[in-house]
Amino acid sequence: MRFKGVLFDLDGVLLKSMEQHLEAWQHAFSRFKALINEADFYQLEGRGVRSVVKALTQKYGIAPEFHEEIIRDKIKCYESIFNPEFYDGLYGVLDLLKKHQIKMAVVTGGQRDRVQKITADYFSGYFLGEVTSDDVVHTKPYPEPYLKGAEMVKLSPSECIVVENAPLGIQAAKAAGMRVLAIATTLPKSELTQADFIFDHFDQIEAWFQGELVTADA
């Protein structure tokens, strides 16, 4: 079956932002003398902010009463250091899919206000909408976010392909019954093996989509 929709994760896929998120979490936890590292954080990528803070405070023995304060500090720091960067070849993929009238949406563990501002500022005209952590009961690795993404583009899960960079996101998409293209932007390929295909760069993903579209149109 030819795919008719593509659902994109945001951070680490559409936006080169994971390093900035890590820096913000490190700042928020610094007064507790907790040293958050890449291994701590990248494995949690895809969860909502409250799920992330719960996991990290449990790991470092920090009381739940500090959750909201840590979240506020993290968001404030992230906003102060945010500098939008994009991966080479990303817009080539988006333009190709748009040209072929493929329906697209963003599915992310980010918060709605931030996500909608980013898509409006940098991705206007590409996406039909966004599914954020504010729109679901269960964030990734549960399938709910991607199932809502399929509903948003009015397609069945089997008609959708997901582009992800994180294990929890891949798990969520597979549980939703979707094929997954993983891109190794933040983690090595060895940690993305649940995906159907794994790529190093967006130009490789563009070539894959081009091949699929040409085959389907033949």
mmCIF file of C-alpha atoms in Angstrom:
data_model
loop_
_atom_site.group_PDB
_atom_site.id
_atom_site.type_symbol
_atom_site.label_atom_id
_atom_site.label_comp_id
_atom_site.label_asym_id
_atom_site.label_seq_id
_atom_site.Cartn_x
_atom_site.Cartn_y
_atom_site.Cartn_z
ATOM 1 C CA MET A 1 0.000 0.000 0.000
ATOM 2 C CA ARG A 2 1.314 3.443 -0.922
ATOM 3 C CA PHE A 3 1.678 5.653 2.115
ATOM 4 C CA LYS A 4 -0.529 8.733 2.173
ATOM 5 C CA GLY A 5 0.690 10.471 5.307
ATOM 6 C CA VAL A 6 3.916 11.136 7.197
ATOM 7 C CA LEU A 7 4.047 11.980 10.894
ATOM 8 C CA PHE A 8 7.165 13.739 12.144
ATOM 9 C CA ASP A 9 8.597 13.958 15.618
ATOM 10 C CA LEU A 10 9.762 17.496 16.432
ATOM 11 C CA ASP A 11 12.890 17.669 18.592
ATOM 12 C CA GLY A 12 15.762 15.758 17.050
ATOM 13 C CA VAL A 13 13.906 15.399 13.738
ATOM 14 C CA LEU A 14 12.379 18.669 12.538
ATOM 15 C CA LEU A 15 14.402 20.759 14.951
ATOM 16 C CA LYS A 16 18.044 20.385 15.950
ATOM 17 C CA SER A 17 17.237 21.144 19.566
ATOM 18 C CA MET A 18 18.062 18.186 21.786
ATOM 19 C CA GLU A 19 21.363 19.676 22.925
ATOM 20 C CA GLN A 20 19.507 22.813 24.037
ATOM 21 C CA HIS A 21 16.919 20.751 25.910
ATOM 22 C CA LEU A 22 19.708 18.824 27.635
ATOM 23 C CA GLU A 23 21.423 22.050 28.676
ATOM 24 C CA ALA A 24 18.141 23.370 30.093
ATOM 25 C CA TRP A 25 17.510 20.194 32.106
ATOM 26 C CA GLN A 26 21.072 20.288 33.400
ATOM 27 C CA HIS A 27 20.536 23.866 34.547
ATOM 28 C CA ALA A 28 17.230 23.025 36.246
ATOM 29 C CA PHE A 29 18.795 20.143 38.193
ATOM 30 C CA SER A 30 22.098 21.846 38.979
ATOM 31 C CA ARG A 31 21.033 23.242 42.344
ATOM 32 C CA PHE A 32 20.271 19.686 43.454
ATOM 33 C CA LYS A 33 23.823 18.651 42.500
ATOM 34 C CA ALA A 34 22.373 16.195 39.980
ATOM 35 C CA LEU A 35 24.512 15.859 36.855
ATOM 36 C CA ILE A 36 22.125 15.046 34.005
ATOM 37 C CA ASN A 37 23.985 13.483 31.082
ATOM 38 C CA GLU A 38 23.080 12.509 27.530
ATOM 39 C CA ALA A 39 22.405 8.897 28.490
ATOM 40 C CA ASP A 40 19.951 10.029 31.185
ATOM 41 C CA PHE A 41 18.022 12.334 28.916
ATOM 42 C CA TYR A 42 18.068 10.974 25.373
ATOM 43 C CA GLN A 43 16.556 7.668 26.462
ATOM 44 C CA LEU A 44 13.590 9.633 27.862
ATOM 45 C CA GLU A 45 13.060 11.627 24.685
ATOM 46 C CA GLY A 46 9.458 11.623 23.532
ATOM 47 C CA ARG A 47 7.873 11.693 26.954
ATOM 48 C CA GLY A 48 6.068 14.780 28.160
ATOM 49 C CA VAL A 49 7.898 17.197 30.433
ATOM 50 C CA ARG A 50 6.177 15.907 33.573
ATOM 51 C CA SER A 51 7.062 12.331 32.758
ATOM 52 C CA VAL A 52 10.689 13.342 32.194
ATOM 53 C CA VAL A 53 10.968 15.259 35.459
ATOM 54 C CA LYS A 54 9.383 12.372 37.349
ATOM 55 C CA ALA A 55 11.892 9.892 35.931
ATOM 56 C CA LEU A 56 14.895 12.119 36.608
ATOM 57 C CA THR A 57 13.894 13.081 40.144
ATOM 58 C CA GLN A 58 13.314 9.425 40.988
ATOM 59 C CA LYS A 59 16.752 8.518 39.646
ATOM 60 C CA TYR A 60 18.489 11.236 41.651
ATOM 61 C CA GLY A 61 16.409 10.957 44.828
ATOM 62 C CA ILE A 62 14.763 14.377 44.586
ATOM 63 C CA ALA A 63 11.384 14.856 46.261
ATOM 64 C CA PRO A 64 8.272 15.173 44.038
ATOM 65 C CA GLU A 65 7.421 18.492 45.690
ATOM 66 C CA PHE A 66 10.127 20.092 43.521
ATOM 67 C CA HIS A 67 8.661 18.915 40.192
ATOM 68 C CA GLU A 68 6.875 22.117 39.215
ATOM 69 C CA GLU A 69 9.793 24.308 40.229
ATOM 70 C CA ILE A 70 12.204 22.213 38.163
ATOM 71 C CA ILE A 71 9.867 22.354 35.163
ATOM 72 C CA ARG A 72 9.587 26.140 35.414
ATOM 73 C CA ASP A 73 13.375 26.484 35.624
ATOM 74 C CA LYS A 74 13.846 24.166 32.656
ATOM 75 C CA ILE A 75 11.354 26.007 30.458
ATOM 76 C CA LYS A 76 12.764 29.416 31.403
ATOM 77 C CA CYS A 77 16.307 28.300 30.617
ATOM 78 C CA TYR A 78 15.313 26.673 27.321
ATOM 79 C CA GLU A 79 13.499 29.796 26.172
ATOM 80 C CA SER A 80 16.547 31.912 26.998
ATOM 81 C CA ILE A 81 18.968 29.744 24.986
ATOM 82 C CA PHE A 82 16.661 28.665 22.149
ATOM 83 C CA ASN A 83 18.368 29.116 18.807
ATOM 84 C CA PRO A 84 16.542 27.379 15.945
ATOM 85 C CA GLU A 85 18.704 25.064 13.866
ATOM 86 C CA PHE A 86 17.629 22.551 11.235
ATOM 87 C CA TYR A 87 19.225 19.417 9.860
ATOM 88 C CA ASP A 88 20.712 19.480 6.377
ATOM 89 C CA GLY A 89 18.268 18.082 3.838
ATOM 90 C CA LEU A 90 15.167 18.395 6.031
ATOM 91 C CA TYR A 91 13.351 20.900 3.848
ATOM 92 C CA GLY A 92 14.097 18.805 0.776
ATOM 93 C CA VAL A 93 12.100 15.978 2.372
ATOM 94 C CA LEU A 94 9.230 18.280 3.318
ATOM 95 C CA ASP A 95 9.098 19.866 -0.132
ATOM 96 C CA LEU A 96 9.082 16.465 -1.843
ATOM 97 C CA LEU A 97 6.199 15.209 0.287
ATOM 98 C CA LYS A 98 4.246 18.432 -0.161
ATOM 99 C CA LYS A 99 4.736 18.253 -3.938
ATOM 100 C CA HIS A 100 3.198 14.771 -3.941
ATOM 101 C CA GLN A 101 0.300 15.912 -1.720
ATOM 102 C CA ILE A 102 1.311 13.674 1.172
ATOM 103 C CA LYS A 103 -0.505 14.678 4.348
ATOM 104 C CA MET A 104 1.829 15.639 7.184
ATOM 105 C CA ALA A 105 1.525 16.331 10.909
ATOM 106 C CA VAL A 106 3.808 16.782 13.911
ATOM 107 C CA VAL A 107 3.620 14.308 16.808
ATOM 108 C CA THR A 108 5.711 15.301 19.807
ATOM 109 C CA GLY A 109 6.096 15.126 23.560
ATOM 110 C CA GLY A 110 6.542 18.903 23.599
ATOM 111 C CA GLN A 111 4.045 21.346 25.058
ATOM 112 C CA ARG A 112 1.407 22.842 22.780
ATOM 113 C CA ASP A 113 2.263 26.557 23.005
ATOM 114 C CA ARG A 114 5.917 26.012 22.128
ATOM 115 C CA VAL A 115 5.189 23.480 19.382
ATOM 116 C CA GLN A 116 2.565 25.602 17.642
ATOM 117 C CA LYS A 117 4.835 28.642 17.680
ATOM 118 C CA ILE A 118 7.693 26.673 16.123
ATOM 119 C CA THR A 119 5.540 25.164 13.382
ATOM 120 C CA ALA A 120 3.994 28.557 12.612
ATOM 121 C CA ASP A 121 7.366 30.322 12.508
ATOM 122 C CA TYR A 122 9.437 27.752 10.603
ATOM 123 C CA PHE A 123 7.128 25.199 8.957
ATOM 124 C CA SER A 124 4.163 27.197 7.717
ATOM 125 C CA GLY A 125 2.271 25.423 4.950
ATOM 126 C CA TYR A 126 3.662 21.949 5.572
ATOM 127 C CA PHE A 127 1.630 20.430 8.406
ATOM 128 C CA LEU A 128 -2.076 19.895 8.959
ATOM 129 C CA GLY A 129 -1.606 20.157 12.712
ATOM 130 C CA GLU A 130 0.258 19.029 15.803
ATOM 131 C CA VAL A 131 -0.288 16.392 18.479
ATOM 132 C CA THR A 132 1.467 17.458 21.690
ATOM 133 C CA SER A 133 1.766 16.185 25.245
ATOM 134 C CA ASP A 134 -1.175 18.451 26.116
ATOM 135 C CA ASP A 135 -3.404 16.517 23.703
ATOM 136 C CA VAL A 136 -2.968 12.977 25.055
ATOM 137 C CA VAL A 137 -3.380 11.050 28.276
ATOM 138 C CA HIS A 138 -0.400 8.786 27.610
ATOM 139 C CA THR A 139 2.709 10.130 25.859
ATOM 140 C CA LYS A 140 5.268 8.059 23.961
ATOM 141 C CA PRO A 141 6.045 5.106 24.181
ATOM 142 C CA TYR A 142 2.272 4.589 24.221
ATOM 143 C CA PRO A 143 0.634 4.551 20.770
ATOM 144 C CA GLU A 144 -1.923 7.260 21.608
ATOM 145 C CA PRO A 145 0.061 10.220 20.167
ATOM 146 C CA TYR A 146 0.571 8.558 16.794
ATOM 147 C CA LEU A 147 -2.977 7.236 16.639
ATOM 148 C CA LYS A 148 -4.171 10.802 17.193
ATOM 149 C CA GLY A 149 -1.776 11.904 14.468
ATOM 150 C CA ALA A 150 -3.389 9.473 12.034
ATOM 151 C CA GLU A 151 -6.810 10.807 13.009
ATOM 152 C CA MET A 152 -5.582 14.352 12.426
ATOM 153 C CA VAL A 153 -4.593 13.604 8.833
ATOM 154 C CA LYS A 154 -7.713 11.429 8.389
ATOM 155 C CA LEU A 155 -5.817 8.264 7.498
ATOM 156 C CA SER A 156 -5.548 4.759 8.876
ATOM 157 C CA PRO A 157 -2.345 3.881 10.775
ATOM 158 C CA SER A 158 -1.269 1.565 7.965
ATOM 159 C CA GLU A 159 -1.331 4.516 5.551
ATOM 160 C CA CYS A 160 1.085 6.534 7.705
ATOM 161 C CA ILE A 161 4.862 6.539 7.968
ATOM 162 C CA VAL A 162 6.621 7.981 11.004
ATOM 163 C CA VAL A 163 9.994 9.749 11.096
ATOM 164 C CA GLU A 164 11.601 9.405 14.531
ATOM 165 C CA ASN A 165 14.975 9.665 16.236
ATOM 166 C CA ALA A 166 14.274 8.115 19.645
ATOM 167 C CA PRO A 167 13.516 4.598 20.930
ATOM 168 C CA LEU A 168 10.360 5.632 22.818
ATOM 169 C CA GLY A 169 8.971 7.310 19.722
ATOM 170 C CA ILE A 170 9.756 4.277 17.594
ATOM 171 C CA GLN A 171 8.002 2.040 20.121
ATOM 172 C CA ALA A 172 4.955 4.313 20.080
ATOM 173 C CA ALA A 173 4.726 4.321 16.290
ATOM 174 C CA LYS A 174 5.168 0.560 15.975
ATOM 175 C CA ALA A 175 2.531 -0.003 18.662
ATOM 176 C CA ALA A 176 0.217 2.199 16.589
ATOM 177 C CA GLY A 177 0.752 -0.057 13.575
ATOM 178 C CA MET A 178 2.902 2.300 11.499
ATOM 179 C CA ARG A 179 6.129 1.913 9.571
ATOM 180 C CA VAL A 180 9.033 3.886 11.012
ATOM 181 C CA LEU A 181 11.997 5.624 9.433
ATOM 182 C CA ALA A 182 14.605 6.380 12.096
ATOM 183 C CA ILE A 183 17.286 9.021 11.750
ATOM 184 C CA ALA A 184 20.400 8.814 13.903
ATOM 185 C CA THR A 185 20.625 12.451 14.957
ATOM 186 C CA THR A 186 21.022 11.953 18.711
ATOM 187 C CA LEU A 187 21.572 8.230 19.265
ATOM 188 C CA PRO A 188 23.600 5.582 17.419
ATOM 189 C CA LYS A 189 21.890 3.246 14.979
ATOM 190 C CA SER A 190 22.344 0.374 17.434
ATOM 191 C CA GLU A 191 19.695 1.964 19.671
ATOM 192 C CA LEU A 192 17.166 2.469 16.864
ATOM 193 C CA THR A 193 16.846 -1.115 15.666
ATOM 194 C CA GLN A 194 13.080 -1.359 16.226
ATOM 195 C CA ALA A 195 12.577 0.965 13.247
ATOM 196 C CA ASP A 196 11.887 -0.454 9.789
ATOM 197 C CA PHE A 197 14.667 1.602 8.207
ATOM 198 C CA ILE A 198 17.502 3.601 9.767
ATOM 199 C CA PHE A 199 19.268 6.540 8.127
ATOM 200 C CA ASP A 200 22.177 8.843 8.892
ATOM 201 C CA HIS A 201 21.005 11.904 6.966
ATOM 202 C CA PHE A 202 17.857 13.470 5.553
ATOM 203 C CA ASP A 203 19.097 13.248 1.978
ATOM 204 C CA GLN A 204 18.944 9.463 2.415
ATOM 205 C CA ILE A 205 15.376 9.745 3.677
ATOM 206 C CA GLU A 206 14.475 11.952 0.713
ATOM 207 C CA ALA A 207 15.885 9.334 -1.668
ATOM 208 C CA TRP A 208 13.886 6.606 0.096
ATOM 209 C CA PHE A 209 10.648 8.579 -0.180
ATOM 210 C CA GLN A 210 11.403 9.400 -3.816
ATOM 211 C CA GLY A 211 11.828 5.715 -4.589
ATOM 212 C CA GLU A 212 8.587 4.795 -2.840
ATOM 213 C CA LEU A 213 6.644 7.531 -4.615
ATOM 214 C CA VAL A 214 8.026 6.650 -8.042
ATOM 215 C CA THR A 215 7.247 2.956 -7.516
ATOM 216 C CA ALA A 216 3.702 3.729 -6.399
ATOM 217 C CA ASP A 217 3.091 6.003 -9.396
ATOM 218 C CA ALA A 218 4.495 3.538 -11.936
#
